[in-house]
Coordinates of C-alpha atoms in Angstrom, one line a residue:
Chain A
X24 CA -27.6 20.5 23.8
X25 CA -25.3 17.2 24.7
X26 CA -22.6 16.5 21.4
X27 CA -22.2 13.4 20.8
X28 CA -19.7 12.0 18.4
X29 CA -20.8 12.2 14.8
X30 CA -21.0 8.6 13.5
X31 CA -18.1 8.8 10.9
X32 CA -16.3 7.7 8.9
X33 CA -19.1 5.1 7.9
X34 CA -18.8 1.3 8.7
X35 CA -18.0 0.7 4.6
X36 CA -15.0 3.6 4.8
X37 CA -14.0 1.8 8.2
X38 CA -13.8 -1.7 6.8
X39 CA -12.2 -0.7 3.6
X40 CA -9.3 1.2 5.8
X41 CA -8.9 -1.8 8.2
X42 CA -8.4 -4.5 5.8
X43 CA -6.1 -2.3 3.9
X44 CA -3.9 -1.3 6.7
X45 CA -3.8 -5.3 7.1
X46 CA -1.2 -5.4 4.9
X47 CA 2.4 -5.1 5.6
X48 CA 3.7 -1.5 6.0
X49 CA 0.8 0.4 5.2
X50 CA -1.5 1.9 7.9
X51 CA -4.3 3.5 8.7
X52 CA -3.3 6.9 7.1
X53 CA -2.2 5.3 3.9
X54 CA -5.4 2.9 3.9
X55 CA -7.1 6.0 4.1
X56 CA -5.3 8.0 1.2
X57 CA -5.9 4.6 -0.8
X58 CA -9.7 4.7 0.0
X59 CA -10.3 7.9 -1.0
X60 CA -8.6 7.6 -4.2
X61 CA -10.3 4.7 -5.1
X62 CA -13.2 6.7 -4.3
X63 CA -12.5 9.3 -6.8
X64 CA -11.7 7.0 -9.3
X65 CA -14.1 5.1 -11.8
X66 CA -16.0 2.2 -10.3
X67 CA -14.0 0.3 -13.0
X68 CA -10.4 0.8 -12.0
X69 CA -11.5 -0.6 -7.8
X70 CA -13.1 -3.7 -10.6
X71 CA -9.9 -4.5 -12.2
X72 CA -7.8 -4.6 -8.5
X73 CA -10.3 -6.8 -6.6
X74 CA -10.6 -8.9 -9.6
X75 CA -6.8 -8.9 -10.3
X76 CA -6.0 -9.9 -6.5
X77 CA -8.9 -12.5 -6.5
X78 CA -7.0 -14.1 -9.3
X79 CA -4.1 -14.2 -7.8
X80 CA -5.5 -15.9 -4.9
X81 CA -8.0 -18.6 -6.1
X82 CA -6.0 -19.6 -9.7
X83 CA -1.9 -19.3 -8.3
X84 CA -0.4 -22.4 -8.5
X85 CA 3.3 -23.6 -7.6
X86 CA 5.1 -25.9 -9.5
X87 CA 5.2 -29.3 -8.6
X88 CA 9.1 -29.9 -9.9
X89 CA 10.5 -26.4 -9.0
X90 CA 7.6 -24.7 -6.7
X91 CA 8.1 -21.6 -8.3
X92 CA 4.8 -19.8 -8.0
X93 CA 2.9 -20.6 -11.6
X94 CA -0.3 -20.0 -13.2
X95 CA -0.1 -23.8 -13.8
X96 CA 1.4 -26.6 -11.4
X97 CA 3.5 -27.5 -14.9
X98 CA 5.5 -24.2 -15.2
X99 CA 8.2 -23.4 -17.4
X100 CA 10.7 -25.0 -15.6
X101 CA 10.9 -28.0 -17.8
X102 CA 11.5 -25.4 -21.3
X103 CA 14.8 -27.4 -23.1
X104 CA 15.4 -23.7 -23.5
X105 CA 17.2 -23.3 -19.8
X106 CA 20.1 -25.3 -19.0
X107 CA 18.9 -28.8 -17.4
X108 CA 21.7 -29.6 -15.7
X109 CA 22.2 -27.2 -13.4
X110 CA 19.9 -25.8 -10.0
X111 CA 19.7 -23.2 -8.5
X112 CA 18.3 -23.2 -4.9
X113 CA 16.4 -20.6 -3.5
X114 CA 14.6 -19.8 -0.3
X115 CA 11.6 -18.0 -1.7
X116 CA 10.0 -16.7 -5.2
X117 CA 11.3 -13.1 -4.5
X118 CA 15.1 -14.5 -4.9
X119 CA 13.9 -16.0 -8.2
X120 CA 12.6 -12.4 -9.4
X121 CA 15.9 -11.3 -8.5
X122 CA 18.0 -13.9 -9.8
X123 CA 16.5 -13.5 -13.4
X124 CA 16.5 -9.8 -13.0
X125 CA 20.3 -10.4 -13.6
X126 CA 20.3 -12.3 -17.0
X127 CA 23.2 -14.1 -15.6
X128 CA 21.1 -17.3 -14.7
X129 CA 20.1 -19.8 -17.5
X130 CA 19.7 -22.7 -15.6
X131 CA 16.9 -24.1 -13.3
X132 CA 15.4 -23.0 -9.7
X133 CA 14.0 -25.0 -6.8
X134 CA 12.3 -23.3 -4.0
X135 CA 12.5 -24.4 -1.0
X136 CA 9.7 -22.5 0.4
X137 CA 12.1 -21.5 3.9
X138 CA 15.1 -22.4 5.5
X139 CA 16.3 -24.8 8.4
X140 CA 15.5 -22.7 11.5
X141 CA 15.2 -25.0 15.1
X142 CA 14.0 -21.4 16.7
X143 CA 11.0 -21.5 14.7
X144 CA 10.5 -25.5 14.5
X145 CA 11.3 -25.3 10.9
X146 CA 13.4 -28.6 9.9
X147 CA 13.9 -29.8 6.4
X148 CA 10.8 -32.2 6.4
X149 CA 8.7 -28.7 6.7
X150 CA 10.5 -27.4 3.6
X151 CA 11.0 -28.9 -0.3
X152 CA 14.3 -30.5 0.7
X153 CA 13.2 -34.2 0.0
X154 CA 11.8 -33.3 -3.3
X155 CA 15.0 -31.5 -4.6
X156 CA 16.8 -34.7 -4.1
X157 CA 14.1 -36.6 -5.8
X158 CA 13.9 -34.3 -8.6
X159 CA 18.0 -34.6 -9.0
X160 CA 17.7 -38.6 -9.1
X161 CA 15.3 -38.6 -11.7
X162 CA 16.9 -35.6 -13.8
X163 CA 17.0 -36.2 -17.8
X164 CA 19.7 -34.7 -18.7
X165 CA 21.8 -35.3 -15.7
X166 CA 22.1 -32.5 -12.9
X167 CA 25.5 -31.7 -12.8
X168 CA 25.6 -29.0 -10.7
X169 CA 23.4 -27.3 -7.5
X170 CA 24.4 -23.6 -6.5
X171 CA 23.3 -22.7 -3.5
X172 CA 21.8 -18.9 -3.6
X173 CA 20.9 -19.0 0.3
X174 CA 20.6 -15.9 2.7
X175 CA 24.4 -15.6 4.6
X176 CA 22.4 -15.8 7.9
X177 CA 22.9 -18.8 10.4
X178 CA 19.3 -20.3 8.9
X179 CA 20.4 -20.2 5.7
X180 CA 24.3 -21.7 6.5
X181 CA 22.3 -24.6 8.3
X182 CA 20.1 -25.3 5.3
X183 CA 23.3 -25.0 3.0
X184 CA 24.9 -27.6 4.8
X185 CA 22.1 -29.8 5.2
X186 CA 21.6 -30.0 1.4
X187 CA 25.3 -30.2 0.6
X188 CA 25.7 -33.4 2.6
X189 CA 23.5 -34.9 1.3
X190 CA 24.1 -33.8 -2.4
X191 CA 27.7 -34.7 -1.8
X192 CA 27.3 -38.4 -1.4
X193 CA 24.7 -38.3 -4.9
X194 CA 28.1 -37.0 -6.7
X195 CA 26.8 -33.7 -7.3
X196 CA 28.7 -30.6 -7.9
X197 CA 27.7 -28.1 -5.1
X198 CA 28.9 -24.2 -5.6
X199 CA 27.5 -21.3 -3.3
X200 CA 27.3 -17.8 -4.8
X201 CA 30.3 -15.9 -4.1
X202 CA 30.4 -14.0 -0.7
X203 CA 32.3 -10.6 -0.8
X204 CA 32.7 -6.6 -1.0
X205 CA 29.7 -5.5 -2.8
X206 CA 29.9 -4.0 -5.9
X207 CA 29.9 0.1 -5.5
X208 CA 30.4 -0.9 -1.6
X209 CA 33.7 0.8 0.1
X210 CA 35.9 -1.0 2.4
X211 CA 36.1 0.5 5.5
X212 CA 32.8 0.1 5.8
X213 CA 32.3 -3.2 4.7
X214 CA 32.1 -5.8 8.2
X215 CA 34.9 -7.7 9.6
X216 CA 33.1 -11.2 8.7
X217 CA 32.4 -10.7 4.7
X218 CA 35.9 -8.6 4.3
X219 CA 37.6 -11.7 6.1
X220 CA 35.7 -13.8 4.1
X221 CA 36.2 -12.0 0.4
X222 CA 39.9 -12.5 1.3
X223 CA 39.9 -16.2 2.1
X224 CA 37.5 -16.6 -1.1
X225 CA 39.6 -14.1 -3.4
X226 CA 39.5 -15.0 -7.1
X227 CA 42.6 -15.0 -9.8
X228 CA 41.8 -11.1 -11.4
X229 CA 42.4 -10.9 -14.8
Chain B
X18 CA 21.6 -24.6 -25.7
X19 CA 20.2 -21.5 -26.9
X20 CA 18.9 -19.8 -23.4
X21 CA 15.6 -18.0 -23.3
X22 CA 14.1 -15.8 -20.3
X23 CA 11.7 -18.1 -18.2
X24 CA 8.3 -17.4 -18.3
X25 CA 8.6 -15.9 -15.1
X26 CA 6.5 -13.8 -13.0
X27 CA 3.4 -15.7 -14.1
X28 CA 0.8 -13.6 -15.8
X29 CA -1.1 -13.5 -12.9
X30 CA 1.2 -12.3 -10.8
X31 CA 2.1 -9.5 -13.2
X32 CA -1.2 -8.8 -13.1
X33 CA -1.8 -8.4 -9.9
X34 CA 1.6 -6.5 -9.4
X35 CA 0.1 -4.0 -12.1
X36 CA -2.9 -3.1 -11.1
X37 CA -1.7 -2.7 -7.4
X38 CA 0.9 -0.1 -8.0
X39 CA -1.5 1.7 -9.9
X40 CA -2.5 2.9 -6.4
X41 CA -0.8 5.9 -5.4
X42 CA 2.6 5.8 -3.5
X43 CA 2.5 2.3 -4.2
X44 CA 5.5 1.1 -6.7
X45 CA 6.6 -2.2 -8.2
X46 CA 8.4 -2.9 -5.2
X47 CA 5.7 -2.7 -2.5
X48 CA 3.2 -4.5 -4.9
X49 CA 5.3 -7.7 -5.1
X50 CA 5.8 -8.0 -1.6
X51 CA 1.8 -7.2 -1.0
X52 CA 1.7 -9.8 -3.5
X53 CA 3.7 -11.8 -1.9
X54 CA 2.3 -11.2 1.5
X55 CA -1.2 -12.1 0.4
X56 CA -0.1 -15.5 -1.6
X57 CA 1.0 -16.7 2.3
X58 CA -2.6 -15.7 4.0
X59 CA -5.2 -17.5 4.2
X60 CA -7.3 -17.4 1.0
X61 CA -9.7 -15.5 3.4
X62 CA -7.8 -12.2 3.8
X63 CA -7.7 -11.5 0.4
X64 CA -11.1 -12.5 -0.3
X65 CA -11.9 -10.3 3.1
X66 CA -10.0 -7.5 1.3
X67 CA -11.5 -7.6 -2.5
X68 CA -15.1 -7.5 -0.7
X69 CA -14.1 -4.3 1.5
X70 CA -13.2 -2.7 -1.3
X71 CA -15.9 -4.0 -3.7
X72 CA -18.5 -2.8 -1.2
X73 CA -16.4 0.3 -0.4
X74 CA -17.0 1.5 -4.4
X75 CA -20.2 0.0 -5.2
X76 CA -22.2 0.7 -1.6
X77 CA -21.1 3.9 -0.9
X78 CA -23.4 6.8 -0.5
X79 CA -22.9 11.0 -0.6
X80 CA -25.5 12.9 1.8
X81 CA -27.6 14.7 0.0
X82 CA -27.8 17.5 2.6
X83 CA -23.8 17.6 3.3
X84 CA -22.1 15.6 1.3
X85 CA -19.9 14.1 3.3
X86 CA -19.6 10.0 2.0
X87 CA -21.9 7.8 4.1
X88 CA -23.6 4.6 4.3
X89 CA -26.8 6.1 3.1
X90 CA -28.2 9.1 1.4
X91 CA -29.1 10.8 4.5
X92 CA -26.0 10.7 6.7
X93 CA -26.0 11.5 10.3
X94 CA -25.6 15.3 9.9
X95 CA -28.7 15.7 11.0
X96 CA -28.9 14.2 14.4
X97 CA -30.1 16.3 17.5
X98 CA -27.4 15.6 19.6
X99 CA -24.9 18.1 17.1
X100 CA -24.8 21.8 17.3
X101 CA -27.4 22.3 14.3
X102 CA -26.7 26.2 14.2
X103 CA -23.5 25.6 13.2
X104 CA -21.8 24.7 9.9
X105 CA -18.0 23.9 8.7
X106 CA -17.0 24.4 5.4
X107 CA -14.5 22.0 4.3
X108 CA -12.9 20.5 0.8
X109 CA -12.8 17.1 1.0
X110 CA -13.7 14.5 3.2
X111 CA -10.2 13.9 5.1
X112 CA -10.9 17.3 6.4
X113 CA -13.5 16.3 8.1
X114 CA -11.7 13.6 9.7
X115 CA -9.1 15.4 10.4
X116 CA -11.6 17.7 12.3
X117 CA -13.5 15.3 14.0
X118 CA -10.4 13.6 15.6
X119 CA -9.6 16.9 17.2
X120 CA -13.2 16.5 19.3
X121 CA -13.3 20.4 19.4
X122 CA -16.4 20.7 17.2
X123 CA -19.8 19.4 17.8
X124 CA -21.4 21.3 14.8
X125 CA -22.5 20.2 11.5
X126 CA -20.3 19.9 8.3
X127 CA -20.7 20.8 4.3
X128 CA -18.3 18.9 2.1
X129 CA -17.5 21.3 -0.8
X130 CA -16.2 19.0 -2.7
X131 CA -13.0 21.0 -4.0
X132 CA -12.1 24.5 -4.2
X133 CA -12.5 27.2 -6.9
X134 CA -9.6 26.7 -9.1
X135 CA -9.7 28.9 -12.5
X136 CA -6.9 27.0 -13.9
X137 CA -8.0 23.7 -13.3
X138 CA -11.3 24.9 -14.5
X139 CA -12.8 24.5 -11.7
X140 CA -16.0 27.0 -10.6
X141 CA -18.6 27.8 -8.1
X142 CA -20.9 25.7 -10.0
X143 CA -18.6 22.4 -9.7
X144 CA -19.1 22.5 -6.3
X145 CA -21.5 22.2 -3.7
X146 CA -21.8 25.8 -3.0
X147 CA -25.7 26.3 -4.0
X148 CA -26.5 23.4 -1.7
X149 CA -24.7 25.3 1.0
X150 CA -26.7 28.1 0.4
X151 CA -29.9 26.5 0.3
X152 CA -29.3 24.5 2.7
X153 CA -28.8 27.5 5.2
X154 CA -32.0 29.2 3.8
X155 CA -34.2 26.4 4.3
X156 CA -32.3 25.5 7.8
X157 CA -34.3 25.0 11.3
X158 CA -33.3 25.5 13.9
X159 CA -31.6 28.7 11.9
X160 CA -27.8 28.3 10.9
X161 CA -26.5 31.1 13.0
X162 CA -22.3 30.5 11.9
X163 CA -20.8 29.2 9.0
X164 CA -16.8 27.9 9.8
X165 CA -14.3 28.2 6.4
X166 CA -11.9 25.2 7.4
X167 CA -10.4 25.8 4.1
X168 CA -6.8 25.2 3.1
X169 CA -4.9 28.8 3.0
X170 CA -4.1 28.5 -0.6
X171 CA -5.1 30.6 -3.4
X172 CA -7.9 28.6 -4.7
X173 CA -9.3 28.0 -0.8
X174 CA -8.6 31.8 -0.3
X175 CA -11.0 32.4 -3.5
X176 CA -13.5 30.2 -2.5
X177 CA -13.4 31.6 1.2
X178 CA -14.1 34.9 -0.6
X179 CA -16.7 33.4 -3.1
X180 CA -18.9 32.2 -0.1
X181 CA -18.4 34.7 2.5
X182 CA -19.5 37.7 0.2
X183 CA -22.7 35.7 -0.3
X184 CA -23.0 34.7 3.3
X185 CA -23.0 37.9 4.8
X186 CA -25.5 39.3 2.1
X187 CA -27.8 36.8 4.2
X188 CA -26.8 37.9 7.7
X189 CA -24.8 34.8 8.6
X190 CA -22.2 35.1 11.0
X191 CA -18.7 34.0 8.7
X192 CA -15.2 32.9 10.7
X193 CA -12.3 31.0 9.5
X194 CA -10.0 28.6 11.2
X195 CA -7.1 30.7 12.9
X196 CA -4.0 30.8 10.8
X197 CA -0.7 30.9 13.4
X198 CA 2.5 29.2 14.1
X199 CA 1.8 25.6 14.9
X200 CA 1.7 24.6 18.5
X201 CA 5.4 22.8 18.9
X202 CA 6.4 25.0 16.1
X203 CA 9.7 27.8 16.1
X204 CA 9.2 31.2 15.6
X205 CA 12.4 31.3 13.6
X206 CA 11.3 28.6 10.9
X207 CA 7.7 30.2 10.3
X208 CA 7.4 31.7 7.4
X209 CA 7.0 35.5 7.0
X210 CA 3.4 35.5 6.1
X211 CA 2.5 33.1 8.5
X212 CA 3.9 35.0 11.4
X213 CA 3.0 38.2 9.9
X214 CA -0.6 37.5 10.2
X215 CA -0.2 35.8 13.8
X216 CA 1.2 39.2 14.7
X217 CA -2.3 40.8 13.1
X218 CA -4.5 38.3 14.5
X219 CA -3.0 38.1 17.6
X220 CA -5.5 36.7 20.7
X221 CA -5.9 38.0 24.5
X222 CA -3.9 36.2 26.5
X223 CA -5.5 34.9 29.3

C-alpha cells in the first residue's frame, strides 16, 4: 500500500501559524505553541485579541503637533499640565514610553518618525523635521528649550546637528541628554568613545 | 506648573498591549514592539492576521473518528493511501506533528486528548479512550497494532497501562515508542533510569 503524506496540519492551522510567525521574533514553533493555546482557550479570549489588534490598526491616530501615536490626531500634548516651553525630540514612540517611564520628563515630545540616514535615502524632508520648527515659531507660551533625546549612532549625530543649526539661528536653547558611564555599569568595561566622552562632559559632583 | 503624567500609551495601545501578552511567553515587552511592528505594516497584515486567527477559532473542526483538529469533521485519517491496520496513540496534537515530520510513520493516529491525571482530576472518561476502543472494534480493514507515543511520565505511564490492559483483552498487538539515550546524546549525562532501561531494552545490532 503506497503512504502518502497525511494532509496535516490543516490549511486554517497553517494560515494561522504563517501569519503569526510574520511577526518579528517569533517563528514557526512559537506560532504554533500560540495556535494551540488559542485553541484550548474560549472562543472569546481569540475575540478580544483580533478585536483589540483591529483597533489598533483601523482607529490609531498620531498627533498632528507632536506625532505621538494617539487615539485622536489632538492628543494630550497640548494639556497646560506639562511644561510648554520645553521639547523633547525623539526618534520614535518607544523612546516616549521610555522617557515617561522615568518621571523625570514634564515637558513636551516631538517625534520625528526616523532619523537622517543618506544609506537608506532618509533626509529630513522624509521625517517631521519641518513641522518641529513650525510648531516652535508658533509656540504659546514660548519654547525655550529643545533637548535632543537621539540614538548616539552616526544617524542620529547627523539628525542632531541638522536640527541644532537650524534651531540655533531661531534663538533656541538646544541641550542633548548627557552621554556617559551608565548607571550600575563598571569602567573597564565601559568603551573608549563614551568613557572619553563622560570625561570631556564631566559634571561639578556635589 | 503643576506637572501631570501624559495621557500616554493611548487606550488603544494599552489595549492592544494587554490582550497580546496574555499569550503565553509573550510579556509587556514583546507586545509593544509587536505593537509597534504592526502600526508600521500595511493595514493589510494585521487585518490578514486578525482573520487567520478568527477563522483559526471559529472554523476549526475535531475528527470525529481521531480527533486530531481538521478543516472538517471527517479529517483525512481515513484515506487509503495510510497504513489503516495501524494506530498511534498520542496526547495532543503537537505530537502528531512532531511525528509526522519525522516521515517514519505512514499509519493512522488517535488524539487522546490528555493523559490520565488523578490529581488534575483527570480520568479515562475525559478522554477519548472509548472512541479508541470502538473505533478498533468497528475497524476494517482490522486494526492489527496500536503505537503508545505517550510522554514517559506518570500520568502517560498510567494511561499506557489504562489502554494496554484493555487492548490486549481484545487481541491487539500493543508497542510503545522506544525509550533510549537520544541520538547525539552522552552516555554520562543520561539519567540513571533512562540508561537503565536502554540497558533492558537493548536492540540487535545489526
Amino acid at each position: 500500500m503506497p503512504a502518502t503524506i497525511l494532509n496535516f496540519p490543516p490549511k486554517i492551522v497553517e494560515n494561522a501559524i504563517e501569519e503569526i510567525s510574520k511577526l518579528p521574533g517569533i517563528g514557526r514553533k512559537t506560532a504554533l505553541r500560540l495556535v494551540l493555546y488559542l485553541l484550548k482557550q474560549e472562543k472569546e479570549s481569540t475575540e478580544n485579541l483580533t478585536t483589540a489588534l483591529t483597533q489598533l490598526r483601523e482607529d490609531i491616530q498620531y498627533c498632528g503637533t507632536c506625532h505621538i501615536i494617539s487615539d485622536t490626531t489632538d492628543c494630550t500634548c497640548r494639556t497646560v499640565t506639562r511644561d510648554l516651553t520645553t521639547i523633547c525630540v525623539v526618534q520614535d514612540t518607544p523612546d516616549v514610553m521610555a522617557i515617561e517611564n522615568t518621571h523625570q520628563y514634564k515637558g513636551l515630545y516631538h517625534v520625528l518618525g526616523g532619523v537622517i540616514s543618506p544609506i537608506e535615502g532618509i533626509g529630513p524632508e522624509d521625517l517631521h523635521i519641518d513641522s518641529l520648527f513650525s510648531r516652535i515659531e508658533k509656540s504659546d507660551p514660548k519654547v525655550e528649550e529643545v533637548i535632543l533625546a537621539l540614538s548616539p549612532t552616526m544617524e542620529g549625530d547627523t539628525t542632531a546637528f541638522y536640527i541644532t543649526k537650524k534651531l540655533k539661528a531661531l534663538g533656541i536653547k538646544v541641550t542633548t541628554i548627557a552621554r556617559g558611564i551608565p548607571i550600575g555599569g563598571e569602567l573597564e568595561y565601559a568603551d573608549e568613545v563614551t568613557l572619553g566622552r563622560s570625561i570631556l562632559t564631566r559634571t561639578i559632583y556635589d
